[in-house]
PDB file of C-alpha atoms in Angstrom:
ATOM      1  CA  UNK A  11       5.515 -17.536  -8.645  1.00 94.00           C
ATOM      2  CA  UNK A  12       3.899 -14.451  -7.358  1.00 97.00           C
ATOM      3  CA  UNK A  13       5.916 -11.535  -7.219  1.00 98.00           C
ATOM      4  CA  UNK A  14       5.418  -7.823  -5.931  1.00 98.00           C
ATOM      5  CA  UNK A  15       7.939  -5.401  -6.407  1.00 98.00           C
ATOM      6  CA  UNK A  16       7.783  -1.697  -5.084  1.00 98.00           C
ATOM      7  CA  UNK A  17       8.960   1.467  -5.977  1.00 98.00           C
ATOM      8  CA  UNK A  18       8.895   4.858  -6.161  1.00 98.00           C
ATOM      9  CA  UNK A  19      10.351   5.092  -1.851  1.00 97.00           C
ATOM     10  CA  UNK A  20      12.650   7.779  -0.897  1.00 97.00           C
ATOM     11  CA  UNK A  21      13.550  11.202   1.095  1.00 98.00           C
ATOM     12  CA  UNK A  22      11.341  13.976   1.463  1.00 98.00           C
ATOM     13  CA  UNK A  23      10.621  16.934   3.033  1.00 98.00           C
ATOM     14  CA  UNK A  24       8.068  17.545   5.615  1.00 98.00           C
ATOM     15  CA  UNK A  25       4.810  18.841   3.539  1.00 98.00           C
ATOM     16  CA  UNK A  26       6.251  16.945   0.345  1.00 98.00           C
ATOM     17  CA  UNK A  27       4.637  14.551  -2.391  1.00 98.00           C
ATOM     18  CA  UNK A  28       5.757  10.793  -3.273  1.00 98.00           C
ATOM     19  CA  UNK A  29       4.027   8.434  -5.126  1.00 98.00           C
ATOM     20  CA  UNK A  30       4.975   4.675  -4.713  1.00 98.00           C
ATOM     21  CA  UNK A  31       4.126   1.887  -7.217  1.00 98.00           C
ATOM     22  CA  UNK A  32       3.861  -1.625  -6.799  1.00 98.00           C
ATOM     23  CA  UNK A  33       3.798  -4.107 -10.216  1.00 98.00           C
ATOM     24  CA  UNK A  34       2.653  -7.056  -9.553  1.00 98.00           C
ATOM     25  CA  UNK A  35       3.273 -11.216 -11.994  1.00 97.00           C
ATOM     26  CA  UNK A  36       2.180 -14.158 -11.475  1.00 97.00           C
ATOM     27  CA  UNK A  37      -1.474 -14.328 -10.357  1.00 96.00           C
ATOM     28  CA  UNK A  38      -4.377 -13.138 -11.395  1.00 96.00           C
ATOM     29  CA  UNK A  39      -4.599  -9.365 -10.920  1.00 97.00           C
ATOM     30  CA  UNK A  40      -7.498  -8.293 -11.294  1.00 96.00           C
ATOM     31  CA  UNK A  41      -9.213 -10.960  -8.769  1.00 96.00           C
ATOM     32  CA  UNK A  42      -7.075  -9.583  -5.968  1.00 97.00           C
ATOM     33  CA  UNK A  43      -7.438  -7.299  -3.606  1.00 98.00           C
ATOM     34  CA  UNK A  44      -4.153  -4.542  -3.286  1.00 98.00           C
ATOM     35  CA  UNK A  45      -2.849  -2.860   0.309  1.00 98.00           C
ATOM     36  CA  UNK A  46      -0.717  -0.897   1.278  1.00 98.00           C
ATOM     37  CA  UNK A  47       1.011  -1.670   4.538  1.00 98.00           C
ATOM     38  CA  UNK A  48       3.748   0.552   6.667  1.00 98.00           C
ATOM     39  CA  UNK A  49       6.394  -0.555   9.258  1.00 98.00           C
ATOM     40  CA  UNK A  50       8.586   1.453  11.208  1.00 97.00           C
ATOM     41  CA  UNK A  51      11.694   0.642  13.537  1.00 93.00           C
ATOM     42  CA  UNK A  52      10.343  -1.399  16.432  1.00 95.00           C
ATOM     43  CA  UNK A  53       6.940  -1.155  15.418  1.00 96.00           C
ATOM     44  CA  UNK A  54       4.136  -3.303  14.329  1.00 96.00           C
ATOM     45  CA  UNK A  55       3.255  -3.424  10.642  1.00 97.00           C
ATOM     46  CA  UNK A  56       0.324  -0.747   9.785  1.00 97.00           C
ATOM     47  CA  UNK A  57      -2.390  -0.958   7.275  1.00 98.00           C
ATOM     48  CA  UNK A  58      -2.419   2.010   5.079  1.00 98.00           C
ATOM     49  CA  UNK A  59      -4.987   2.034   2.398  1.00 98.00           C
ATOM     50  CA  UNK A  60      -6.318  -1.088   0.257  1.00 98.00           C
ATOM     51  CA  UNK A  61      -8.491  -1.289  -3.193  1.00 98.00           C
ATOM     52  CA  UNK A  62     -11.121  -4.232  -3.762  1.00 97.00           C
ATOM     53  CA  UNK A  63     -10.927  -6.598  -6.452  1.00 96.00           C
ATOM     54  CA  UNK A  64     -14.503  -5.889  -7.399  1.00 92.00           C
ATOM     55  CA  UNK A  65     -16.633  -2.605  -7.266  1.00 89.00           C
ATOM     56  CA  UNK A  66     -13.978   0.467  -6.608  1.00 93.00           C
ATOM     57  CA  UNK A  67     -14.125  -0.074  -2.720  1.00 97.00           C
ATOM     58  CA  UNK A  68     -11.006   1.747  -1.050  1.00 98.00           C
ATOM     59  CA  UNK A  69     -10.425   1.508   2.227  1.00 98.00           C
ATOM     60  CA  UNK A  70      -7.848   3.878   4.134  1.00 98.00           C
ATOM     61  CA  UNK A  71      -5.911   4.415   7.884  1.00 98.00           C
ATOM     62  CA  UNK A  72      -7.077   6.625   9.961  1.00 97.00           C
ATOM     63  CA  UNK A  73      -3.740   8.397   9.947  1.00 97.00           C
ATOM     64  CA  UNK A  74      -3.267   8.979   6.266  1.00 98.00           C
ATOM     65  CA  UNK A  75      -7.371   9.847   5.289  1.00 97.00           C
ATOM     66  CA  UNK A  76      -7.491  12.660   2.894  1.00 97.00           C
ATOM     67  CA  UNK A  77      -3.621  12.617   2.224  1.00 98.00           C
ATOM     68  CA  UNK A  78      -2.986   9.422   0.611  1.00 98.00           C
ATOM     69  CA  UNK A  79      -4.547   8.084  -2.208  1.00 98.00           C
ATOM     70  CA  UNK A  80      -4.689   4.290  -3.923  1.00 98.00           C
ATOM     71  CA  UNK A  81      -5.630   3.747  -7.223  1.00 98.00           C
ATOM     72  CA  UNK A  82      -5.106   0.445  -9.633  1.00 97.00           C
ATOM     73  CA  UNK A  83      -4.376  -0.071 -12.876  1.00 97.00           C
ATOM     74  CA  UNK A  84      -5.815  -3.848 -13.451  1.00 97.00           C
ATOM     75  CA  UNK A  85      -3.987  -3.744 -17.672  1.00 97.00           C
ATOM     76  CA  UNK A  86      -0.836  -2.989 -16.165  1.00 97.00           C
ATOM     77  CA  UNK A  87      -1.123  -5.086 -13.064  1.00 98.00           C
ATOM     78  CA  UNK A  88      -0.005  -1.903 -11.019  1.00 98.00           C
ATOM     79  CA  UNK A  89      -1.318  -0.458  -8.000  1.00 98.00           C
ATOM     80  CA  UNK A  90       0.027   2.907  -6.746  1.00 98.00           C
ATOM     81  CA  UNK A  91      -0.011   5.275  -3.292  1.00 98.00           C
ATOM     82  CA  UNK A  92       0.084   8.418  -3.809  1.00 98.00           C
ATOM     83  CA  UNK A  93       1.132  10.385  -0.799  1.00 98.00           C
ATOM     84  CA  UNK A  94       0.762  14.064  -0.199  1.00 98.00           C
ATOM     85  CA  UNK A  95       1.385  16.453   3.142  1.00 98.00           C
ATOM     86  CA  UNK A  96       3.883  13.791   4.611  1.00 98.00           C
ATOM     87  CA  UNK A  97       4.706  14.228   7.906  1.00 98.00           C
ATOM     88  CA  UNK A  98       8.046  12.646   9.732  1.00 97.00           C
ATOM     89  CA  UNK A  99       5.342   9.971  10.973  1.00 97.00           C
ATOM     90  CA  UNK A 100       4.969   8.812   7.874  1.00 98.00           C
ATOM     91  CA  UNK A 101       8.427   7.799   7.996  1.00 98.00           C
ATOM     92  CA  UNK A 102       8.671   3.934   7.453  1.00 98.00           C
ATOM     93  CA  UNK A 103       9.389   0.986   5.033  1.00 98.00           C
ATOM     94  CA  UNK A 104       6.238   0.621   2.554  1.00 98.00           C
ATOM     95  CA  UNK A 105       4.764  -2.905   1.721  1.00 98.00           C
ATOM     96  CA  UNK A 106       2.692  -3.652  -1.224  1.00 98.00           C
ATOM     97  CA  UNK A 107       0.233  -6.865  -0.447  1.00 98.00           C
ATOM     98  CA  UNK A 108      -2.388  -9.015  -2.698  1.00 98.00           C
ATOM     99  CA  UNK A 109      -5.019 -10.774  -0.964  1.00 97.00           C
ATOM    100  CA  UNK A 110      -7.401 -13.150  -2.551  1.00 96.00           C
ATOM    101  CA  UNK A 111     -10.961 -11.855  -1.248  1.00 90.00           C
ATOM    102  CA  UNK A 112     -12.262  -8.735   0.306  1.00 93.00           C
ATOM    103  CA  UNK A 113      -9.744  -5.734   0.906  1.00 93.00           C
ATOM    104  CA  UNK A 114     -11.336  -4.663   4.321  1.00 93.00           C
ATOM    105  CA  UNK A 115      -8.876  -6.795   6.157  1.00 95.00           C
ATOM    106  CA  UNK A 116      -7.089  -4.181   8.129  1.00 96.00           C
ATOM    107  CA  UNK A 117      -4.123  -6.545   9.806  1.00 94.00           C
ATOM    108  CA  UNK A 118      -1.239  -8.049   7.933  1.00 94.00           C
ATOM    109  CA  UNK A 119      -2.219 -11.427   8.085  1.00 94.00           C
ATOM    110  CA  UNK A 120      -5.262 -12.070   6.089  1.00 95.00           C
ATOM    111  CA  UNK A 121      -3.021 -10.779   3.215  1.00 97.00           C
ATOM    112  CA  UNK A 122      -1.474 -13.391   1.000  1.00 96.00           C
ATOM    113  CA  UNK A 123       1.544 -12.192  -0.817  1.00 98.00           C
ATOM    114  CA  UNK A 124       3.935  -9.265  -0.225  1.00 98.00           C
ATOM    115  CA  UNK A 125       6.400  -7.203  -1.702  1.00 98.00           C
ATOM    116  CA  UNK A 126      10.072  -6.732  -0.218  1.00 97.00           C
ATOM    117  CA  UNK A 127       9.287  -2.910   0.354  1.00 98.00           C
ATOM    118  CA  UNK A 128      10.385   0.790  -0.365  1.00 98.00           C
ATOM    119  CA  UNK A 129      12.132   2.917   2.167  1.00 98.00           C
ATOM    120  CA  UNK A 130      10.153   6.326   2.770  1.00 98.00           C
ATOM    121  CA  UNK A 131      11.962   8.836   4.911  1.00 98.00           C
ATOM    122  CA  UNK A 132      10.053  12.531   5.919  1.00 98.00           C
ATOM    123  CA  UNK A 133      12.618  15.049   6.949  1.00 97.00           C
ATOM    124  CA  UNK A 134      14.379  18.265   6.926  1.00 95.00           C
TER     125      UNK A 134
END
């Protein structure tokens, strides 16, 4: 049974630093793809960033370039978001997906398996 369990969510201030982490059992690691996904209150899910299975490609939102970063760690089955210069409109529950394939799938369906999420809140 796959499982994907992140953490690492919580409150900051405008201008602040969080780094999520998502640990991932029962498949394969290193032949998947990661993502990061976002969803806020009565919006649609929205990719964030992803990291190939296979030659370093990242791939990022056009809303977090050059303030978030992914990186994987395929020994510990762990992929992690680090998030700098958060703004209130970053303010959403974070979802760690695995996708079998190519991470340049920018929509929340081609991904396979998903995490239950990690609450990030950006305020004063």
């Amino acid at each position: 049974q796959v499982q994907l369990v992140e953490s690492g969510g919580g409150l900051v201030q405008p201008g602040g630093s969080l780094r999520l982490s998502c640990t991932a059992s029962g498949l394969t690691f290193s032949s998947y793809s990661m993502g990061w996904f976002r969803q806020a209150p009565g919006k649609e899910r929205e990719f964030v960033a992803s990291f190939s299975s296979r030659g370093g490609f990242t791939y990022y939102g056009d809303s977090v370039k050059g303030r978030f970063t992914i990186s994987r760690d395929n020994v510990n089955s762990a992929v992690y978001l680090q998030m700098n210069d958060l703004e209130p409109e970053d303010t959403a529950t974070y979802y760690c997906a695995a996708r079998f394939g190519s991470a340049n799938y920018f929509t929340a369906s081609p991904w396979n398996y998903w995490g239950q999420g990690t609450q990030v809140t950006v305020s004063s």
